[in-house]
């Protein structure tokens, strides 16, 4: 009986199988997402059935004899990202499937300094391994890896990049697509950037990258984190660095989580602590640094759409050399003329006044959507909060009260559309709107050097790129609207002596004792334009030509400064009569790459009308003591120069590199040199590497910095309390100098973990020197020998 029941069940089961409909058909067409063109030989694979087919010339496919069910379909094609879709087949099914066929073209291109043929801009890139070697350092020093970039310093910890002779608000810095807004106008205001989260840095010389900025007359620095990858993986890295000079420590750790579906999250945290640095002969008292930073980035990314949320936090405390802040005129003059600082104490990690304390926060939200046969739409909102405290040497109950307390808040909305369905002809248009508020806390008990103000900006741009067989053309245009609305007190005597009573009396809202309360309002309309061509002469030679027109509105410091800049230990005065700068820059580049040689020669000339600069013009006595006075002025200027980068492979293991730059800056109205122009720089490096021996490398770098022989004369005579007249030399540059730097390292693999060790020595010969572009050169020498050990663990 039981066997009959079994036979009956088997018969019923088989009959149900025979009755199931297994004659269904899955068909469709595979097309290019951009152009809707059919893709031939695309593979359509059904994972559950291990069955596949390929598309014909029309992109069509067909799979027959399918049963009802849910299936996972993988569609792949050469040079495409594989696409996975879920289908439920209950009847014959036809489906259009779109693949991104130009993924190799559209993904971010890592620019090779010597061999890029896709850009008409003078552009260079710094890779991740080079950035890592500057762990614990700063952006200004890292950017010196690019020829034509130097820095202007306030001591060793406050470093601002100079691109082809221009710095501060003439350079735009973007962090993960957010233009940095951090009161960057002063020489002694270092960019609020932490290098630990940077994956690559791209430098554009000149204002040709109009989608980022229209007023970056000097150039643009783009700092990007690591791009999300579509792979199920968890990565981590920890780096520890130790330096002998300043007895410094730096720690960095990061974690990254990615999924194949497109979800990602990553974060980085860093901490550094520096004590007093030292020259070859003495300690630099009160030059320590404490810094904490972290970033968090998360989102979802697919080719068709995605979103991202980003947050970064940076907290910097920086000591200012004690010997640069003095109480009376005699001490100041003696300090400038003395060979050693007037204050030299034993080493300490303590940071006392004068000092800076700066926190900077960035919040960013981004979303994008791609449209078939059209392109990519992207929206972005970001918020920045920059809080700057500057502490002077004060006594009594005010000792720990900030002398300057500024809070800068910035809201920015951006939207752009990139028409890239035809990769040979790409167009991009965009719009941005920004509101910025600066609040100068009045409770410092000291006259505010920067007033309260609101700033409104609107930008519109359009750019296009045409790619042909042997050359690339691009052009762009941008319009920027800037409006300032400030509130500021002026001493009546200063108002009259500056001539403001004749031109700006309508700004006065009321009189308050010996002061005017004013409401300055300024509106600027700026047009920027760029055009360029990159022509490939053959496989080894190319020529690049570009032109950029840009306008830069005066910044708040240039317009409104009026008082003692405490961390800079000088009085600064702005000028309401300043007008916008207009730059006409012409650039040309020759590139050669063949066999063992790589050559990159860049030439440029930049004509700047109404060029704004700050220069010394005497000493003034205040209740805080005697301080040099620096005033903002304007003139017409021309800057021209050449940057060279040469690489030669001596053998498979030895190579040679040269980086050189030379620039001349001239005040064309006075036919005199411009102030703060970098002198001749030449860097030669011989390097050895052996991949078979644990990726060992070693290099010796020779750096020559010439003496600046072209400089303006701003020397002045002052009278000491004794009645003696004395010449104060604030103009004559220091002598040329030569440095040797050594670097080496190796890596070791243990299972899934990689261990890297790097060792370097800066200023190997312990050379005594002063740098023309260091504001504290009047008071002290530069740093002496510095041993650095870095340990990196990747897991």
JSON list of N, CA and C in Angstrom, two decimals, residues 328-351:
[
{"chain": "A", "resi": 328, "resn": "UNK", "atom": "N", "xyz": [58.48, 98.23, 23.18]},
{"chain": "A", "resi": 328, "resn": "UNK", "atom": "CA", "xyz": [58.77, 99.62, 22.87]},
{"chain": "A", "resi": 328, "resn": "UNK", "atom": "C", "xyz": [59.59, 99.73, 21.60]},
{"chain": "A", "resi": 329, "resn": "UNK", "atom": "N", "xyz": [59.72, 100.93, 21.13]},
{"chain": "A", "resi": 329, "resn": "UNK", "atom": "CA", "xyz": [60.37, 101.18, 19.84]},
{"chain": "A", "resi": 329, "resn": "UNK", "atom": "C", "xyz": [61.84, 100.76, 19.85]},
{"chain": "A", "resi": 330, "resn": "UNK", "atom": "N", "xyz": [62.54, 101.04, 20.94]},
{"chain": "A", "resi": 330, "resn": "UNK", "atom": "CA", "xyz": [63.95, 100.68, 21.00]},
{"chain": "A", "resi": 330, "resn": "UNK", "atom": "C", "xyz": [64.13, 99.17, 20.93]},
{"chain": "A", "resi": 331, "resn": "UNK", "atom": "N", "xyz": [63.28, 98.43, 21.67]},
{"chain": "A", "resi": 331, "resn": "UNK", "atom": "CA", "xyz": [63.36, 96.97, 21.63]},
{"chain": "A", "resi": 331, "resn": "UNK", "atom": "C", "xyz": [63.06, 96.44, 20.23]},
{"chain": "A", "resi": 332, "resn": "UNK", "atom": "N", "xyz": [62.05, 97.00, 19.57]},
{"chain": "A", "resi": 332, "resn": "UNK", "atom": "CA", "xyz": [61.68, 96.56, 18.24]},
{"chain": "A", "resi": 332, "resn": "UNK", "atom": "C", "xyz": [62.81, 96.79, 17.25]},
{"chain": "A", "resi": 333, "resn": "UNK", "atom": "N", "xyz": [63.37, 97.99, 17.25]},
{"chain": "A", "resi": 333, "resn": "UNK", "atom": "CA", "xyz": [64.47, 98.31, 16.33]},
{"chain": "A", "resi": 333, "resn": "UNK", "atom": "C", "xyz": [65.68, 97.42, 16.63]},
{"chain": "A", "resi": 334, "resn": "UNK", "atom": "N", "xyz": [66.00, 97.24, 17.89]},
{"chain": "A", "resi": 334, "resn": "UNK", "atom": "CA", "xyz": [67.13, 96.38, 18.25]},
{"chain": "A", "resi": 334, "resn": "UNK", "atom": "C", "xyz": [66.91, 94.94, 17.81]},
{"chain": "A", "resi": 335, "resn": "UNK", "atom": "N", "xyz": [65.67, 94.46, 17.95]},
{"chain": "A", "resi": 335, "resn": "UNK", "atom": "CA", "xyz": [65.36, 93.08, 17.56]},
{"chain": "A", "resi": 335, "resn": "UNK", "atom": "C", "xyz": [65.52, 92.88, 16.07]},
{"chain": "A", "resi": 336, "resn": "UNK", "atom": "N", "xyz": [65.07, 93.86, 15.28]},
{"chain": "A", "resi": 336, "resn": "UNK", "atom": "CA", "xyz": [65.19, 93.76, 13.83]},
{"chain": "A", "resi": 336, "resn": "UNK", "atom": "C", "xyz": [66.65, 93.76, 13.41]},
{"chain": "A", "resi": 337, "resn": "UNK", "atom": "N", "xyz": [67.47, 94.55, 14.09]},
{"chain": "A", "resi": 337, "resn": "UNK", "atom": "CA", "xyz": [68.87, 94.69, 13.69]},
{"chain": "A", "resi": 337, "resn": "UNK", "atom": "C", "xyz": [69.79, 93.67, 14.35]},
{"chain": "A", "resi": 338, "resn": "UNK", "atom": "N", "xyz": [69.29, 92.91, 15.36]},
{"chain": "A", "resi": 338, "resn": "UNK", "atom": "CA", "xyz": [70.14, 91.98, 16.10]},
{"chain": "A", "resi": 338, "resn": "UNK", "atom": "C", "xyz": [70.27, 90.65, 15.35]},
{"chain": "A", "resi": 339, "resn": "UNK", "atom": "N", "xyz": [71.41, 89.94, 15.52]},
{"chain": "A", "resi": 339, "resn": "UNK", "atom": "CA", "xyz": [71.60, 88.65, 14.85]},
{"chain": "A", "resi": 339, "resn": "UNK", "atom": "C", "xyz": [70.87, 87.50, 15.54]},
{"chain": "A", "resi": 340, "resn": "UNK", "atom": "N", "xyz": [70.45, 87.67, 16.79]},
{"chain": "A", "resi": 340, "resn": "UNK", "atom": "CA", "xyz": [69.76, 86.62, 17.54]},
{"chain": "A", "resi": 340, "resn": "UNK", "atom": "C", "xyz": [68.48, 87.18, 18.18]},
{"chain": "A", "resi": 341, "resn": "UNK", "atom": "N", "xyz": [67.49, 86.32, 18.44]},
{"chain": "A", "resi": 341, "resn": "UNK", "atom": "CA", "xyz": [66.28, 86.80, 19.11]},
{"chain": "A", "resi": 341, "resn": "UNK", "atom": "C", "xyz": [66.59, 87.34, 20.49]},
{"chain": "A", "resi": 342, "resn": "UNK", "atom": "N", "xyz": [65.78, 88.28, 20.92]},
{"chain": "A", "resi": 342, "resn": "UNK", "atom": "CA", "xyz": [65.98, 88.88, 22.24]},
{"chain": "A", "resi": 342, "resn": "UNK", "atom": "C", "xyz": [65.44, 88.00, 23.36]},
{"chain": "A", "resi": 343, "resn": "UNK", "atom": "N", "xyz": [64.60, 86.99, 23.01]},
{"chain": "A", "resi": 343, "resn": "UNK", "atom": "CA", "xyz": [64.04, 86.07, 24.01]},
{"chain": "A", "resi": 343, "resn": "UNK", "atom": "C", "xyz": [64.38, 84.65, 23.57]},
{"chain": "A", "resi": 344, "resn": "UNK", "atom": "N", "xyz": [65.20, 83.96, 24.35]},
{"chain": "A", "resi": 344, "resn": "UNK", "atom": "CA", "xyz": [65.55, 82.57, 24.10]},
{"chain": "A", "resi": 344, "resn": "UNK", "atom": "C", "xyz": [65.43, 81.80, 25.41]},
{"chain": "A", "resi": 345, "resn": "UNK", "atom": "N", "xyz": [64.44, 80.94, 25.52]},
{"chain": "A", "resi": 345, "resn": "UNK", "atom": "CA", "xyz": [64.23, 80.12, 26.71]},
{"chain": "A", "resi": 345, "resn": "UNK", "atom": "C", "xyz": [64.49, 78.66, 26.40]},
{"chain": "A", "resi": 346, "resn": "UNK", "atom": "N", "xyz": [64.50, 77.82, 27.44]},
{"chain": "A", "resi": 346, "resn": "UNK", "atom": "CA", "xyz": [64.68, 76.39, 27.25]},
{"chain": "A", "resi": 346, "resn": "UNK", "atom": "C", "xyz": [63.49, 75.79, 26.52]},
{"chain": "A", "resi": 347, "resn": "UNK", "atom": "N", "xyz": [63.71, 74.59, 25.94]},
{"chain": "A", "resi": 347, "resn": "UNK", "atom": "CA", "xyz": [62.65, 73.90, 25.20]},
{"chain": "A", "resi": 347, "resn": "UNK", "atom": "C", "xyz": [61.42, 73.69, 26.07]},
{"chain": "A", "resi": 348, "resn": "UNK", "atom": "N", "xyz": [60.24, 73.83, 25.44]},
{"chain": "A", "resi": 348, "resn": "UNK", "atom": "CA", "xyz": [58.99, 73.59, 26.14]},
{"chain": "A", "resi": 348, "resn": "UNK", "atom": "C", "xyz": [57.89, 73.25, 25.14]},
{"chain": "A", "resi": 349, "resn": "UNK", "atom": "N", "xyz": [56.93, 72.44, 25.59]},
{"chain": "A", "resi": 349, "resn": "UNK", "atom": "CA", "xyz": [55.73, 72.18, 24.79]},
{"chain": "A", "resi": 349, "resn": "UNK", "atom": "C", "xyz": [54.65, 73.24, 25.07]},
{"chain": "A", "resi": 350, "resn": "UNK", "atom": "N", "xyz": [54.89, 74.07, 26.06]},
{"chain": "A", "resi": 350, "resn": "UNK", "atom": "CA", "xyz": [53.88, 75.06, 26.44]},
{"chain": "A", "resi": 350, "resn": "UNK", "atom": "C", "xyz": [53.73, 76.12, 25.34]},
{"chain": "A", "resi": 351, "resn": "UNK", "atom": "N", "xyz": [52.48, 76.45, 25.04]},
{"chain": "A", "resi": 351, "resn": "UNK", "atom": "CA", "xyz": [52.18, 77.51, 24.08]},
{"chain": "A", "resi": 351, "resn": "UNK", "atom": "C", "xyz": [51.61, 78.69, 24.85]}
]
